[in-house]
Tab-separated table of C-alpha atoms in Angstrom:
chain	number	residue	atom	x	y	z
F	23	MET	CA	0.000	0.000	0.000
F	24	SER	CA	1.434	3.393	-0.943
F	25	THR	CA	2.347	5.876	1.767
F	26	HIS	CA	2.486	8.747	-0.724
F	27	ARG	CA	-0.069	11.388	0.220
F	28	GLN	CA	-2.510	12.530	-2.430
F	29	GLN	CA	-4.855	15.495	-2.224
F	30	TRP	CA	-8.622	15.267	-2.189
F	31	SER	CA	-10.147	17.693	-4.661
F	32	ASP	CA	-12.970	20.099	-3.866
F	33	CYS	CA	-15.222	18.251	-6.324
F	34	GLU	CA	-14.958	15.134	-4.112
F	35	LEU	CA	-16.706	16.883	-1.217
F	36	GLN	CA	-19.963	15.052	-0.509
F	37	GLN	CA	-23.163	17.023	-1.011
F	38	ASP	CA	-25.121	14.483	1.042
F	39	VAL	CA	-23.668	14.144	4.560
F	40	SER	CA	-26.349	11.781	5.896
F	41	ALA	CA	-23.790	8.920	5.994
F	42	ALA	CA	-22.403	10.531	9.164
F	43	ARG	CA	-25.695	10.062	11.019
F	44	TRP	CA	-24.758	6.607	12.353
F	45	VAL	CA	-21.630	8.115	13.972
F	46	VAL	CA	-23.687	10.862	15.626
F	47	ASP	CA	-26.245	8.320	16.858
F	48	GLY	CA	-23.507	6.041	18.217
F	49	LEU	CA	-21.496	8.593	20.193
F	50	ASP	CA	-21.849	8.921	23.938
F	51	VAL	CA	-21.615	12.690	24.356
F	52	VAL	CA	-20.688	13.304	27.991
F	53	PRO	CA	-19.235	16.279	29.919
F	54	THR	CA	-15.778	14.620	30.136
F	55	THR	CA	-14.222	13.314	26.936
F	56	THR	CA	-14.205	9.521	26.716
F	57	VAL	CA	-13.297	7.079	23.972
F	58	GLY	CA	-17.036	6.692	23.307
F	59	SER	CA	-17.432	10.419	22.746
F	60	LEU	CA	-15.028	10.175	19.776
F	61	VAL	CA	-15.774	6.688	18.388
F	62	PRO	CA	-19.282	5.157	18.283
F	63	THR	CA	-20.068	2.935	21.261
F	64	VAL	CA	-21.277	0.029	19.100
F	65	PHE	CA	-18.004	-1.904	18.883
F	66	ASP	CA	-16.682	-4.915	20.792
F	67	ALA	CA	-13.183	-3.471	21.302
F	68	TYR	CA	-11.222	-0.207	21.214
F	69	ALA	CA	-7.570	0.835	20.933
F	70	ARG	CA	-5.471	3.961	21.298
F	71	ILE	CA	-2.836	4.280	18.575
F	72	LEU	CA	-0.081	6.707	19.550
F	73	TYR	CA	1.555	8.883	16.931
F	74	PRO	CA	5.357	8.614	16.866
F	75	ALA	CA	6.944	10.607	19.705
F	76	ARG	CA	8.753	13.770	18.676
F	77	PRO	CA	11.176	15.972	20.580
F	78	ASN	CA	9.494	18.720	22.630
F	79	THR	CA	6.394	16.660	23.373
F	80	HIS	CA	5.161	15.408	26.722
F	81	ARG	CA	5.971	11.809	25.787
F	82	PRO	CA	9.511	10.451	26.057
F	83	VAL	CA	11.154	9.860	22.700
F	84	PRO	CA	12.038	6.150	22.389
F	85	GLU	CA	15.701	5.133	22.174
F	86	ARG	CA	15.188	3.352	18.887
F	87	PRO	CA	13.811	5.506	16.075
F	88	SER	CA	10.111	5.048	15.570
F	89	VAL	CA	8.593	4.182	12.238
F	90	PRO	CA	7.164	7.259	10.454
F	91	TRP	CA	3.415	7.770	10.942
F	92	LEU	CA	2.540	7.192	7.276
F	93	ASP	CA	4.300	3.816	7.374
F	94	GLN	CA	2.453	2.904	10.573
F	95	LEU	CA	-0.826	4.039	9.037
F	96	SER	CA	-0.129	1.929	5.967
F	97	ALA	CA	0.254	-1.179	8.168
F	98	ILE	CA	-2.986	-0.327	9.995
F	99	LEU	CA	-4.794	0.204	6.690
F	100	GLU	CA	-3.711	-3.224	5.444
F	101	ILE	CA	-5.589	-4.710	8.394
F	102	LEU	CA	-8.625	-2.442	8.121
F	103	VAL	CA	-9.038	-3.180	4.394
F	104	ARG	CA	-9.314	-6.899	5.244
F	105	LYS	CA	-11.776	-6.251	8.082
F	106	THR	CA	-14.519	-4.639	6.007
F	107	THR	CA	-16.773	-5.899	3.239
F	108	THR	CA	-16.661	-2.414	1.655
F	109	PRO	CA	-12.941	-1.507	1.251
F	110	GLY	CA	-13.815	0.585	-1.807
F	111	ASP	CA	-16.459	2.616	0.014
F	112	CYS	CA	-15.219	4.564	3.014
F	113	TYR	CA	-16.193	7.954	4.452
F	114	PHE	CA	-13.681	10.524	5.642
F	115	ALA	CA	-14.658	13.504	7.802
F	116	VAL	CA	-12.371	16.554	7.912
F	117	TRP	CA	-12.999	19.247	10.542
F	118	GLU	CA	-14.026	22.452	8.800
F	119	GLY	CA	-12.642	24.767	11.505
F	120	ASN	CA	-9.112	25.028	10.103
F	121	THR	CA	-8.368	28.212	8.134
F	122	ALA	CA	-6.773	26.062	5.407
F	123	LEU	CA	-10.351	25.238	4.373
F	124	ASP	CA	-11.577	28.838	4.103
F	125	ASP	CA	-11.662	28.667	0.289
F	126	ILE	CA	-13.960	25.646	0.193
F	127	ARG	CA	-16.581	26.806	2.673
F	128	GLY	CA	-19.864	27.117	0.851
F	129	LYS	CA	-18.955	24.436	-1.702
F	130	ALA	CA	-20.444	21.607	0.365
F	131	PRO	CA	-22.541	21.096	3.486
F	132	THR	CA	-20.994	19.868	6.708
F	133	ALA	CA	-22.058	17.138	9.112
F	134	ASN	CA	-22.317	18.126	12.765
F	135	ILE	CA	-20.668	15.409	14.823
F	136	ALA	CA	-20.500	15.977	18.589
F	137	GLY	CA	-20.624	19.749	18.182
F	138	TYR	CA	-17.980	19.999	15.427
F	139	ASN	CA	-18.719	20.497	11.735
F	140	TYR	CA	-16.990	18.218	9.242
F	141	PHE	CA	-16.721	18.102	5.470
F	142	LEU	CA	-17.378	14.580	4.219
F	143	LEU	CA	-15.401	12.772	1.508
F	144	ARG	CA	-15.854	9.286	0.107
F	145	GLY	CA	-13.405	6.817	-1.413
F	146	GLN	CA	-11.379	3.658	-0.881
F	147	VAL	CA	-10.105	2.863	2.629
F	148	SER	CA	-6.562	3.434	1.325
F	149	ARG	CA	-7.382	7.137	0.897
F	150	ALA	CA	-7.071	7.626	4.666
F	151	THR	CA	-3.563	8.916	3.946
F	152	ASP	CA	-4.868	11.590	1.560
F	153	THR	CA	-5.343	15.178	2.669
F	154	LEU	CA	-7.812	17.986	2.001
F	155	GLU	CA	-5.857	21.229	1.704
F	156	GLY	CA	-3.056	19.539	3.656
F	157	LEU	CA	-5.340	18.254	6.440
F	158	SER	CA	-5.768	14.577	7.298
F	159	PRO	CA	-9.212	13.095	7.939
F	160	ASN	CA	-10.278	13.366	11.569
F	161	LEU	CA	-12.807	10.547	11.447
F	162	TRP	CA	-13.206	7.683	8.981
F	163	TRP	CA	-15.263	4.535	8.625
F	164	PRO	CA	-16.292	2.038	5.926
F	165	ALA	CA	-19.843	1.986	4.562
F	166	ASP	CA	-20.527	-1.306	6.389
F	167	HIS	CA	-19.645	0.335	9.760
F	168	THR	CA	-17.366	-2.547	10.811
F	169	TRP	CA	-14.834	-0.166	12.386
F	170	CYS	CA	-14.223	3.536	12.908
F	171	VAL	CA	-11.052	5.595	13.398
F	172	ALA	CA	-10.967	8.984	15.156
F	173	GLN	CA	-7.940	11.230	14.727
F	174	HIS	CA	-9.146	14.147	16.832
F	175	PHE	CA	-7.074	17.309	16.517
F	176	ASP	CA	-6.773	17.701	20.318
F	177	PHE	CA	-5.116	14.333	21.001
F	178	PRO	CA	-1.620	12.907	20.265
F	179	CYS	CA	-3.150	9.645	19.127
F	180	ALA	CA	-5.899	8.020	17.125
F	181	TYR	CA	-8.691	5.836	18.497
F	182	LEU	CA	-10.044	2.732	16.786
F	183	GLY	CA	-13.287	0.920	17.456
F	184	GLY	CA	-13.972	-2.428	15.821
F	185	SER	CA	-14.396	-6.141	16.346
F	186	THR	CA	-12.244	-7.885	18.938
F	187	GLU	CA	-10.265	-9.488	16.103
F	188	THR	CA	-9.719	-6.204	14.234
F	189	VAL	CA	-8.440	-4.407	17.329
F	190	ALA	CA	-6.261	-7.398	18.338
F	191	ASP	CA	-4.657	-7.422	14.880
F	192	VAL	CA	-3.811	-3.707	15.153
F	193	LEU	CA	-2.500	-4.139	18.705
F	194	ALA	CA	-0.221	-6.940	17.421
F	195	LEU	CA	1.598	-4.662	14.947
F	196	SER	CA	5.182	-4.454	16.232
F	197	ASP	CA	5.970	-1.047	14.710
F	198	VAL	CA	2.803	0.624	15.997
F	199	GLU	CA	2.617	1.821	19.602
F	200	SER	CA	-0.931	1.022	20.687
F	201	GLN	CA	-2.906	-0.185	23.664
F	202	PRO	CA	-6.404	-1.403	24.399
F	203	VAL	CA	-8.804	1.139	25.909
F	204	ARG	CA	-12.336	0.969	27.266
F	205	VAL	CA	-15.203	2.795	25.596
F	206	GLU	CA	-16.023	4.643	28.850
F	207	GLN	CA	-12.370	5.517	29.535
F	208	ILE	CA	-11.748	9.226	30.180
F	209	ILE	CA	-9.074	10.453	27.770
F	210	THR	CA	-8.455	14.038	28.818
F	211	ALA	CA	-5.023	15.190	30.039
F	212	GLY	CA	-4.048	13.623	33.346
F	213	HIS	CA	-6.352	10.619	33.025
F	214	ASP	CA	-4.350	8.532	30.553
F	215	ALA	CA	-1.710	7.541	33.079
F	216	LYS	CA	-4.379	6.423	35.582
F	217	ASP	CA	-6.588	4.378	33.224
């Protein structure tokens, strides 16, 4: 699977954002951010996937160099493609609040998911590495809803919900730093070390 990043074009913005409704219906919106407030609560298992540590972050940088994020994402995508019946039909939500998207506002409607507005794109699962005006998707899921990935802009990690087997396969990747999490687990600063 290629790790070369392509750009989504404005014409690929979805004019019908109703496909995001299942995510909205499945979230557990609570006062304190939990895994289930980012990823629908319908799955058997969940994982936190940490982005590679960088200098000047709150996480220690590992002694051995970590694998670049796009390479890690490629390995994750190889699993996720096998764990859906619709690898050619995936939805990608990009938060519309970034100024990089100022020129495309008004070209497509947005889906309101947990109080944030997202542009919606649609394509093969492998397009999770593609960007819209340089921005990665914040939320993505296949049309059969067998898993969902949240890459929220406020967190140094991604969250995955899926079957027990799907999550176990991702957790088993040796070059990806990940750990199981609970759907009700609080994920705000200061809680990660305790949970």
